[in-house]
Amino acid sequence: MNTLEKFQNKEAGLLLQRISIGILILFHGIANLSTNYSFIKSQLNAIGIPESIAYLVFIGEIIAPILIIIGWRTRLASLILVFNMLTAILMSHSGDIFTLNQFGGWGIELQGLYLFGAMVIFFLGAGKYSISTTSK
C-alpha cells in the first residue's frame, strides 16, 4: 500500500459530504424558521401561489438535512433537497444563473454547491457511517 492509499477513505468522505451539506442547509433553514418564512411567503404571493406552500420549505431545509446528517433515508432526503434547491434557484436566483458575482465566481455558487452536493449524496448514498443500512 502506497502513502496515498492510506489517506483514501470513501466512507469518511461520504460522511463528511453528508455532514457539511446537511449542517450548512440546516443553518439556512433555522434562519428561515426564525423569520416565519416571510421572504418565501412574499415571493409566493408575488407569483400567485398561496403562502402556506412556504411551509413545505421546512421539509427541505430542516427535516431533509437532519435525515442527511444522520444517514437515514438519505437518498430520499437528498432528492427533496435537490428539488428544494432547484425551486429556490428558479424562484429567487434565475436572473443570476448566467452571471458572475463581484469576485468572479458563479452568481449562484452557494446554491449550486448545495444543489450539486445533494446530487452527489443522492448518487453515492449515505455510506457505511449512517443509521440506515438501506441507503448505502
mmCIF file of N, CA, C and O in Angstrom, residues 35-125:
data_model
loop_
_atom_site.group_PDB
_atom_site.id
_atom_site.type_symbol
_atom_site.label_atom_id
_atom_site.label_comp_id
_atom_site.label_asym_id
_atom_site.label_seq_id
_atom_site.Cartn_x
_atom_site.Cartn_y
_atom_site.Cartn_z
ATOM 1 N N THR A 35 -37.705 33.675 10.868
ATOM 2 C CA THR A 35 -38.449 34.774 10.235
ATOM 3 C C THR A 35 -39.837 34.329 9.788
ATOM 4 O O THR A 35 -40.518 35.077 9.091
ATOM 5 N N ASN A 36 -40.225 33.109 10.179
ATOM 6 C CA ASN A 36 -41.522 32.541 9.801
ATOM 7 C C ASN A 36 -41.699 32.501 8.273
ATOM 8 O O ASN A 36 -42.791 32.699 7.770
ATOM 9 N N TYR A 37 -40.588 32.295 7.573
ATOM 10 C CA TYR A 37 -40.599 32.149 6.116
ATOM 11 C C TYR A 37 -41.173 33.378 5.403
ATOM 12 O O TYR A 37 -41.760 33.268 4.330
ATOM 13 N N SER A 38 -41.012 34.557 5.974
ATOM 14 C CA SER A 38 -41.620 35.766 5.416
ATOM 15 C C SER A 38 -41.130 36.072 4.000
ATOM 16 O O SER A 38 -41.926 36.446 3.132
ATOM 17 N N PHE A 39 -39.831 35.905 3.738
ATOM 18 C CA PHE A 39 -39.311 36.181 2.400
ATOM 19 C C PHE A 39 -39.914 35.220 1.377
ATOM 20 O O PHE A 39 -40.329 35.625 0.298
ATOM 21 N N ILE A 40 -39.975 33.958 1.732
ATOM 22 C CA ILE A 40 -40.519 32.948 0.828
ATOM 23 C C ILE A 40 -42.010 33.204 0.591
ATOM 24 O O ILE A 40 -42.499 33.112 -0.538
ATOM 25 N N LYS A 41 -42.730 33.544 1.647
ATOM 26 C CA LYS A 41 -44.165 33.853 1.519
ATOM 27 C C LYS A 41 -44.382 35.028 0.573
ATOM 28 O O LYS A 41 -45.288 34.993 -0.269
ATOM 29 N N SER A 42 -43.563 36.062 0.695
ATOM 30 C CA SER A 42 -43.727 37.226 -0.185
ATOM 31 C C SER A 42 -43.451 36.864 -1.637
ATOM 32 O O SER A 42 -44.125 37.357 -2.546
ATOM 33 N N GLN A 43 -42.485 35.997 -1.872
ATOM 34 C CA GLN A 43 -42.197 35.572 -3.249
ATOM 35 C C GLN A 43 -43.341 34.743 -3.818
ATOM 36 O O GLN A 43 -43.684 34.874 -4.987
ATOM 37 N N LEU A 44 -43.904 33.875 -2.999
ATOM 38 C CA LEU A 44 -45.031 33.064 -3.454
ATOM 39 C C LEU A 44 -46.237 33.942 -3.753
ATOM 40 O O LEU A 44 -46.920 33.744 -4.770
ATOM 41 N N ASN A 45 -46.518 34.901 -2.894
ATOM 42 C CA ASN A 45 -47.628 35.826 -3.133
ATOM 43 C C ASN A 45 -47.448 36.586 -4.441
ATOM 44 O O ASN A 45 -48.415 36.817 -5.160
ATOM 45 N N ALA A 46 -46.202 36.970 -4.738
ATOM 46 C CA ALA A 46 -45.919 37.737 -5.946
ATOM 47 C C ALA A 46 -46.244 36.963 -7.220
ATOM 48 O O ALA A 46 -46.574 37.573 -8.243
ATOM 49 N N ILE A 47 -46.187 35.641 -7.156
ATOM 50 C CA ILE A 47 -46.495 34.848 -8.360
ATOM 51 C C ILE A 47 -47.842 34.137 -8.248
ATOM 52 O O ILE A 47 -48.160 33.270 -9.059
ATOM 53 N N GLY A 48 -48.631 34.513 -7.240
ATOM 54 C CA GLY A 48 -49.993 33.997 -7.121
ATOM 55 C C GLY A 48 -50.124 32.610 -6.523
ATOM 56 O O GLY A 48 -51.135 31.944 -6.719
ATOM 57 N N ILE A 49 -49.125 32.167 -5.783
ATOM 58 C CA ILE A 49 -49.177 30.859 -5.120
ATOM 59 C C ILE A 49 -49.485 31.099 -3.648
ATOM 60 O O ILE A 49 -48.923 32.020 -3.042
ATOM 61 N N PRO A 50 -50.373 30.308 -3.050
ATOM 62 C CA PRO A 50 -50.701 30.509 -1.628
ATOM 63 C C PRO A 50 -49.449 30.449 -0.747
ATOM 64 O O PRO A 50 -48.596 29.578 -0.918
ATOM 65 N N GLU A 51 -49.376 31.384 0.187
ATOM 66 C CA GLU A 51 -48.179 31.455 1.026
ATOM 67 C C GLU A 51 -48.029 30.275 1.964
ATOM 68 O O GLU A 51 -46.938 30.019 2.478
ATOM 69 N N SER A 52 -49.082 29.512 2.163
ATOM 70 C CA SER A 52 -48.970 28.331 3.024
ATOM 71 C C SER A 52 -48.008 27.294 2.452
ATOM 72 O O SER A 52 -47.454 26.476 3.191
ATOM 73 N N ILE A 53 -47.759 27.356 1.153
ATOM 74 C CA ILE A 53 -46.804 26.461 0.494
ATOM 75 C C ILE A 53 -45.393 26.688 1.057
ATOM 76 O O ILE A 53 -44.552 25.786 1.031
ATOM 77 N N ALA A 54 -45.154 27.870 1.589
ATOM 78 C CA ALA A 54 -43.830 28.189 2.125
ATOM 79 C C ALA A 54 -43.417 27.214 3.220
ATOM 80 O O ALA A 54 -42.224 26.965 3.423
ATOM 81 N N TYR A 55 -44.382 26.650 3.909
ATOM 82 C CA TYR A 55 -44.031 25.731 4.993
ATOM 83 C C TYR A 55 -43.492 24.401 4.479
ATOM 84 O O TYR A 55 -42.901 23.641 5.246
ATOM 85 N N LEU A 56 -43.648 24.118 3.202
ATOM 86 C CA LEU A 56 -43.007 22.931 2.629
ATOM 87 C C LEU A 56 -41.483 23.087 2.612
ATOM 88 O O LEU A 56 -40.751 22.099 2.611
ATOM 89 N N VAL A 57 -41.032 24.339 2.602
ATOM 90 C CA VAL A 57 -39.599 24.599 2.656
ATOM 91 C C VAL A 57 -39.020 24.043 3.954
ATOM 92 O O VAL A 57 -37.863 23.636 3.997
ATOM 93 N N PHE A 58 -39.829 24.000 5.002
ATOM 94 C CA PHE A 58 -39.408 23.413 6.284
ATOM 95 C C PHE A 58 -38.906 21.988 6.082
ATOM 96 O O PHE A 58 -37.885 21.596 6.651
ATOM 97 N N ILE A 59 -39.586 21.239 5.240
ATOM 98 C CA ILE A 59 -39.168 19.857 4.966
ATOM 99 C C ILE A 59 -37.809 19.843 4.277
ATOM 100 O O ILE A 59 -36.927 19.064 4.638
ATOM 101 N N GLY A 60 -37.629 20.724 3.311
ATOM 102 C CA GLY A 60 -36.375 20.758 2.557
ATOM 103 C C GLY A 60 -35.199 21.361 3.297
ATOM 104 O O GLY A 60 -34.052 21.040 2.999
ATOM 105 N N GLU A 61 -35.474 22.256 4.261
ATOM 106 C CA GLU A 61 -34.373 22.942 4.926
ATOM 107 C C GLU A 61 -34.162 22.534 6.388
ATOM 108 O O GLU A 61 -33.169 22.916 6.980
ATOM 109 N N ILE A 62 -35.093 21.786 6.947
ATOM 110 C CA ILE A 62 -34.940 21.337 8.338
ATOM 111 C C ILE A 62 -34.954 19.802 8.415
ATOM 112 O O ILE A 62 -33.997 19.191 8.874
ATOM 113 N N ILE A 63 -36.027 19.193 7.941
ATOM 114 C CA ILE A 63 -36.181 17.735 8.051
ATOM 115 C C ILE A 63 -35.162 16.998 7.177
ATOM 116 O O ILE A 63 -34.436 16.120 7.661
ATOM 117 N N ALA A 64 -35.111 17.331 5.888
ATOM 118 C CA ALA A 64 -34.194 16.632 4.974
ATOM 119 C C ALA A 64 -32.733 16.743 5.421
ATOM 120 O O ALA A 64 -32.021 15.733 5.432
ATOM 121 N N PRO A 65 -32.248 17.932 5.812
ATOM 122 C CA PRO A 65 -30.856 17.995 6.266
ATOM 123 C C PRO A 65 -30.573 17.141 7.507
ATOM 124 O O PRO A 65 -29.497 16.546 7.607
ATOM 125 N N ILE A 66 -31.523 17.094 8.430
ATOM 126 C CA ILE A 66 -31.323 16.250 9.615
ATOM 127 C C ILE A 66 -31.212 14.785 9.198
ATOM 128 O O ILE A 66 -30.333 14.059 9.674
ATOM 129 N N LEU A 67 -32.078 14.358 8.281
ATOM 130 C CA LEU A 67 -32.012 12.975 7.796
ATOM 131 C C LEU A 67 -30.702 12.703 7.069
ATOM 132 O O LEU A 67 -30.111 11.626 7.201
ATOM 133 N N ILE A 68 -30.234 13.687 6.305
ATOM 134 C CA ILE A 68 -28.961 13.539 5.595
ATOM 135 C C ILE A 68 -27.814 13.412 6.592
ATOM 136 O O ILE A 68 -26.931 12.556 6.448
ATOM 137 N N ILE A 69 -27.806 14.242 7.607
ATOM 138 C CA ILE A 69 -26.726 14.225 8.602
ATOM 139 C C ILE A 69 -26.656 12.874 9.312
ATOM 140 O O ILE A 69 -25.574 12.301 9.458
ATOM 141 N N ILE A 70 -27.809 12.370 9.747
ATOM 142 C CA ILE A 70 -27.785 11.111 10.497
ATOM 143 C C ILE A 70 -27.711 9.888 9.590
ATOM 144 O O ILE A 70 -27.431 8.787 10.059
ATOM 145 N N GLY A 71 -27.961 10.077 8.303
ATOM 146 C CA GLY A 71 -27.856 8.967 7.364
ATOM 147 C C GLY A 71 -29.048 8.044 7.365
ATOM 148 O O GLY A 71 -28.899 6.829 7.251
ATOM 149 N N TRP A 72 -30.235 8.593 7.483
ATOM 150 C CA TRP A 72 -31.459 7.782 7.430
ATOM 151 C C TRP A 72 -32.313 8.279 6.279
ATOM 152 O O TRP A 72 -32.598 9.468 6.182
ATOM 153 N N ARG A 73 -32.690 7.361 5.397
ATOM 154 C CA ARG A 73 -33.437 7.718 4.186
ATOM 155 C C ARG A 73 -32.707 8.829 3.417
ATOM 156 O O ARG A 73 -33.302 9.787 2.944
ATOM 157 N N THR A 74 -31.414 8.657 3.305
ATOM 158 C CA THR A 74 -30.540 9.697 2.774
ATOM 159 C C THR A 74 -30.820 10.029 1.320
ATOM 160 O O THR A 74 -30.832 11.198 0.934
ATOM 161 N N ARG A 75 -31.047 9.029 0.516
ATOM 162 C CA ARG A 75 -31.304 9.308 -0.905
ATOM 163 C C ARG A 75 -32.605 10.080 -1.090
ATOM 164 O O ARG A 75 -32.658 11.032 -1.865
ATOM 165 N N LEU A 76 -33.642 9.696 -0.367
ATOM 166 C CA LEU A 76 -34.909 10.422 -0.438
ATOM 167 C C LEU A 76 -34.734 11.849 0.070
ATOM 168 O O LEU A 76 -35.189 12.810 -0.557
ATOM 169 N N ALA A 77 -34.055 12.014 1.199
ATOM 170 C CA ALA A 77 -33.835 13.343 1.769
ATOM 171 C C ALA A 77 -33.010 14.213 0.827
ATOM 172 O O ALA A 77 -33.305 15.408 0.662
ATOM 173 N N SER A 78 -32.010 13.640 0.193
ATOM 174 C CA SER A 78 -31.195 14.431 -0.731
ATOM 175 C C SER A 78 -31.984 14.792 -1.982
ATOM 176 O O SER A 78 -31.811 15.881 -2.541
ATOM 177 N N LEU A 79 -32.891 13.923 -2.413
ATOM 178 C CA LEU A 79 -33.755 14.247 -3.549
ATOM 179 C C LEU A 79 -34.682 15.408 -3.199
ATOM 180 O O LEU A 79 -34.914 16.301 -4.027
ATOM 181 N N ILE A 80 -35.191 15.419 -1.991
ATOM 182 C CA ILE A 80 -36.016 16.535 -1.519
ATOM 183 C C ILE A 80 -35.190 17.823 -1.515
ATOM 184 O O ILE A 80 -35.665 18.879 -1.954
ATOM 185 N N LEU A 81 -33.948 17.732 -1.057
ATOM 186 C CA LEU A 81 -33.075 18.905 -1.043
ATOM 187 C C LEU A 81 -32.773 19.376 -2.466
ATOM 188 O O LEU A 81 -32.743 20.586 -2.725
ATOM 189 N N VAL A 82 -32.558 18.461 -3.390
ATOM 190 C CA VAL A 82 -32.336 18.831 -4.795
ATOM 191 C C VAL A 82 -33.542 19.599 -5.321
ATOM 192 O O VAL A 82 -33.404 20.670 -5.929
ATOM 193 N N PHE A 83 -34.747 19.081 -5.087
ATOM 194 C CA PHE A 83 -35.968 19.761 -5.527
ATOM 195 C C PHE A 83 -36.081 21.139 -4.879
ATOM 196 O O PHE A 83 -36.419 22.123 -5.541
ATOM 197 N N ASN A 84 -35.786 21.208 -3.589
ATOM 198 C CA ASN A 84 -35.853 22.473 -2.853
ATOM 199 C C ASN A 84 -34.886 23.497 -3.457
ATOM 200 O O ASN A 84 -35.252 24.663 -3.649
ATOM 201 N N MET A 85 -33.673 23.059 -3.766
ATOM 202 C CA MET A 85 -32.679 23.984 -4.315
ATOM 203 C C MET A 85 -33.027 24.403 -5.736
ATOM 204 O O MET A 85 -32.852 25.569 -6.092
ATOM 205 N N LEU A 86 -33.531 23.477 -6.549
ATOM 206 C CA LEU A 86 -33.956 23.853 -7.904
ATOM 207 C C LEU A 86 -35.068 24.892 -7.848
ATOM 208 O O LEU A 86 -35.058 25.868 -8.602
ATOM 209 N N THR A 87 -36.015 24.682 -6.940
ATOM 210 C CA THR A 87 -37.114 25.626 -6.777
ATOM 211 C C THR A 87 -36.593 26.984 -6.324
ATOM 212 O O THR A 87 -36.992 28.026 -6.852
ATOM 213 N N ALA A 88 -35.690 26.989 -5.347
ATOM 214 C CA ALA A 88 -35.114 28.243 -4.857
ATOM 215 C C ALA A 88 -34.355 28.971 -5.958
ATOM 216 O O ALA A 88 -34.470 30.195 -6.105
ATOM 217 N N ILE A 89 -33.596 28.230 -6.739
ATOM 218 C CA ILE A 89 -32.841 28.845 -7.834
ATOM 219 C C ILE A 89 -33.790 29.457 -8.854
ATOM 220 O O ILE A 89 -33.605 30.605 -9.281
ATOM 221 N N LEU A 90 -34.822 28.724 -9.239
ATOM 222 C CA LEU A 90 -35.748 29.230 -10.248
ATOM 223 C C LEU A 90 -36.593 30.400 -9.738
ATOM 224 O O LEU A 90 -36.873 31.331 -10.486
ATOM 225 N N MET A 91 -36.984 30.358 -8.465
ATOM 226 C CA MET A 91 -37.829 31.424 -7.924
ATOM 227 C C MET A 91 -37.043 32.682 -7.547
ATOM 228 O O MET A 91 -37.526 33.786 -7.755
ATOM 229 N N SER A 92 -35.860 32.505 -6.975
ATOM 230 C CA SER A 92 -35.159 33.654 -6.405
ATOM 231 C C SER A 92 -33.882 34.054 -7.132
ATOM 232 O O SER A 92 -33.416 35.174 -6.960
ATOM 233 N N HIS A 93 -33.309 33.140 -7.885
ATOM 234 C CA HIS A 93 -31.986 33.406 -8.447
ATOM 235 C C HIS A 93 -31.902 33.151 -9.953
ATOM 236 O O HIS A 93 -30.792 33.033 -10.471
ATOM 237 N N SER A 94 -33.023 33.065 -10.626
ATOM 238 C CA SER A 94 -32.984 32.731 -12.062
ATOM 239 C C SER A 94 -32.217 33.778 -12.868
ATOM 240 O O SER A 94 -31.560 33.437 -13.845
ATOM 241 N N GLY A 95 -32.258 35.012 -12.441
ATOM 242 C CA GLY A 95 -31.514 36.054 -13.140
ATOM 243 C C GLY A 95 -30.019 35.975 -12.936
ATOM 244 O O GLY A 95 -29.252 36.624 -13.652
ATOM 245 N N ASP A 96 -29.583 35.190 -11.968
ATOM 246 C CA ASP A 96 -28.153 35.084 -11.654
ATOM 247 C C ASP A 96 -27.498 33.828 -12.215
ATOM 248 O O ASP A 96 -26.289 33.648 -12.059
ATOM 249 N N ILE A 97 -28.267 32.957 -12.849
ATOM 250 C CA ILE A 97 -27.727 31.674 -13.309
ATOM 251 C C ILE A 97 -26.565 31.850 -14.276
ATOM 252 O O ILE A 97 -25.560 31.150 -14.201
ATOM 253 N N PHE A 98 -26.667 32.814 -15.168
ATOM 254 C CA PHE A 98 -25.626 33.007 -16.178
ATOM 255 C C PHE A 98 -24.790 34.254 -15.899
ATOM 256 O O PHE A 98 -24.324 34.921 -16.823
ATOM 257 N N THR A 99 -24.583 34.554 -14.606
ATOM 258 C CA THR A 99 -23.795 35.730 -14.238
ATOM 259 C C THR A 99 -22.626 35.334 -13.354
ATOM 260 O O THR A 99 -22.570 34.228 -12.825
ATOM 261 N N LEU A 100 -21.726 36.272 -13.196
ATOM 262 C CA LEU A 100 -20.615 36.135 -12.262
ATOM 263 C C LEU A 100 -20.831 37.142 -11.141
ATOM 264 O O LEU A 100 -21.362 38.224 -11.362
ATOM 265 N N ASN A 101 -20.388 36.785 -9.935
ATOM 266 C CA ASN A 101 -20.510 37.724 -8.829
ATOM 267 C C ASN A 101 -19.352 38.723 -8.858
ATOM 268 O O ASN A 101 -18.493 38.675 -9.744
ATOM 269 N N GLN A 102 -19.298 39.610 -7.877
ATOM 270 C CA GLN A 102 -18.277 40.656 -7.860
ATOM 271 C C GLN A 102 -16.861 40.122 -7.697
ATOM 272 O O GLN A 102 -15.896 40.837 -7.952
ATOM 273 N N PHE A 103 -16.720 38.860 -7.311
ATOM 274 C CA PHE A 103 -15.398 38.258 -7.133
ATOM 275 C C PHE A 103 -15.020 37.337 -8.298
ATOM 276 O O PHE A 103 -13.992 36.670 -8.244
ATOM 277 N N GLY A 104 -15.868 37.260 -9.296
ATOM 278 C CA GLY A 104 -15.597 36.427 -10.463
ATOM 279 C C GLY A 104 -16.132 35.018 -10.354
ATOM 280 O O GLY A 104 -15.928 34.199 -11.242
ATOM 281 N N GLY A 105 -16.828 34.709 -9.259
ATOM 282 C CA GLY A 105 -17.426 33.382 -9.084
ATOM 283 C C GLY A 105 -18.807 33.332 -9.725
ATOM 284 O O GLY A 105 -19.376 34.355 -10.118
ATOM 285 N N TRP A 106 -19.341 32.148 -9.820
ATOM 286 C CA TRP A 106 -20.669 31.945 -10.386
ATOM 287 C C TRP A 106 -21.686 32.713 -9.544
ATOM 288 O O TRP A 106 -21.630 32.709 -8.319
ATOM 289 N N GLY A 107 -22.649 33.344 -10.186
ATOM 290 C CA GLY A 107 -23.643 34.148 -9.494
ATOM 291 C C GLY A 107 -24.460 33.374 -8.472
ATOM 292 O O GLY A 107 -24.976 33.953 -7.523
ATOM 293 N N ILE A 108 -24.597 32.074 -8.651
ATOM 294 C CA ILE A 108 -25.347 31.245 -7.696
ATOM 295 C C ILE A 108 -24.458 30.115 -7.163
ATOM 296 O O ILE A 108 -24.903 28.990 -6.980
ATOM 297 N N GLU A 109 -23.213 30.464 -6.859
ATOM 298 C CA GLU A 109 -22.281 29.400 -6.452
ATOM 299 C C GLU A 109 -22.706 28.707 -5.158
ATOM 300 O O GLU A 109 -22.552 27.491 -5.037
ATOM 301 N N LEU A 110 -23.260 29.419 -4.204
ATOM 302 C CA LEU A 110 -23.690 28.787 -2.960
ATOM 303 C C LEU A 110 -24.865 27.850 -3.219
ATOM 304 O O LEU A 110 -24.869 26.696 -2.765
ATOM 305 N N GLN A 111 -25.842 28.313 -3.966
ATOM 306 C CA GLN A 111 -26.988 27.467 -4.298
ATOM 307 C C GLN A 111 -26.543 26.269 -5.134
ATOM 308 O O GLN A 111 -27.037 25.159 -4.956
ATOM 309 N N GLY A 112 -25.592 26.500 -6.031
ATOM 310 C CA GLY A 112 -25.047 25.411 -6.834
ATOM 311 C C GLY A 112 -24.326 24.383 -5.985
ATOM 312 O O GLY A 112 -24.435 23.177 -6.221
ATOM 313 N N LEU A 113 -23.592 24.854 -4.992
ATOM 314 C CA LEU A 113 -22.897 23.932 -4.087
ATOM 315 C C LEU A 113 -23.896 23.039 -3.360
ATOM 316 O O LEU A 113 -23.707 21.818 -3.273
ATOM 317 N N TYR A 114 -24.967 23.633 -2.840
ATOM 318 C CA TYR A 114 -25.995 22.840 -2.162
ATOM 319 C C TYR A 114 -26.670 21.866 -3.137
ATOM 320 O O TYR A 114 -26.877 20.701 -2.809
ATOM 321 N N LEU A 115 -27.001 22.354 -4.321
ATOM 322 C CA LEU A 115 -27.676 21.513 -5.317
ATOM 323 C C LEU A 115 -26.804 20.328 -5.726
ATOM 324 O O LEU A 115 -27.235 19.181 -5.646
ATOM 325 N N PHE A 116 -25.577 20.595 -6.139
ATOM 326 C CA PHE A 116 -24.710 19.518 -6.612
ATOM 327 C C PHE A 116 -24.229 18.626 -5.471
ATOM 328 O O PHE A 116 -24.039 17.427 -5.655
ATOM 329 N N GLY A 117 -24.057 19.207 -4.289
ATOM 330 C CA GLY A 117 -23.711 18.392 -3.120
ATOM 331 C C GLY A 117 -24.815 17.403 -2.795
ATOM 332 O O GLY A 117 -24.552 16.234 -2.496
ATOM 333 N N ALA A 118 -26.063 17.856 -2.869
ATOM 334 C CA ALA A 118 -27.197 16.961 -2.627
ATOM 335 C C ALA A 118 -27.293 15.900 -3.716
ATOM 336 O O ALA A 118 -27.650 14.746 -3.437
ATOM 337 N N MET A 119 -26.952 16.271 -4.958
ATOM 338 C CA MET A 119 -26.969 15.282 -6.045
ATOM 339 C C MET A 119 -25.912 14.205 -5.815
ATOM 340 O O MET A 119 -26.171 13.019 -6.061
ATOM 341 N N VAL A 120 -24.736 14.596 -5.346
ATOM 342 C CA VAL A 120 -23.680 13.625 -5.043
ATOM 343 C C VAL A 120 -24.160 12.655 -3.968
ATOM 344 O O VAL A 120 -23.986 11.440 -4.083
ATOM 345 N N ILE A 121 -24.797 13.191 -2.925
ATOM 346 C CA ILE A 121 -25.314 12.336 -1.855
ATOM 347 C C ILE A 121 -26.372 11.385 -2.412
ATOM 348 O O ILE A 121 -26.397 10.206 -2.054
ATOM 349 N N PHE A 122 -27.215 11.883 -3.296
ATOM 350 C CA PHE A 122 -28.236 11.019 -3.901
ATOM 351 C C PHE A 122 -27.589 9.863 -4.664
ATOM 352 O O PHE A 122 -27.989 8.710 -4.512
ATOM 353 N N PHE A 123 -26.595 10.153 -5.484
ATOM 354 C CA PHE A 123 -25.992 9.119 -6.312
ATOM 355 C C PHE A 123 -25.112 8.150 -5.528
ATOM 356 O O PHE A 123 -25.072 6.962 -5.844
ATOM 357 N N LEU A 124 -24.410 8.630 -4.499
ATOM 358 C CA LEU A 124 -23.496 7.763 -3.758
ATOM 359 C C LEU A 124 -24.124 7.114 -2.529
ATOM 360 O O LEU A 124 -23.611 6.125 -2.025
ATOM 361 N N GLY A 125 -25.214 7.677 -2.029
ATOM 362 C CA GLY A 125 -25.845 7.138 -0.837
ATOM 363 C C GLY A 125 -25.160 7.620 0.427
ATOM 364 O O GLY A 125 -24.244 8.440 0.389
#
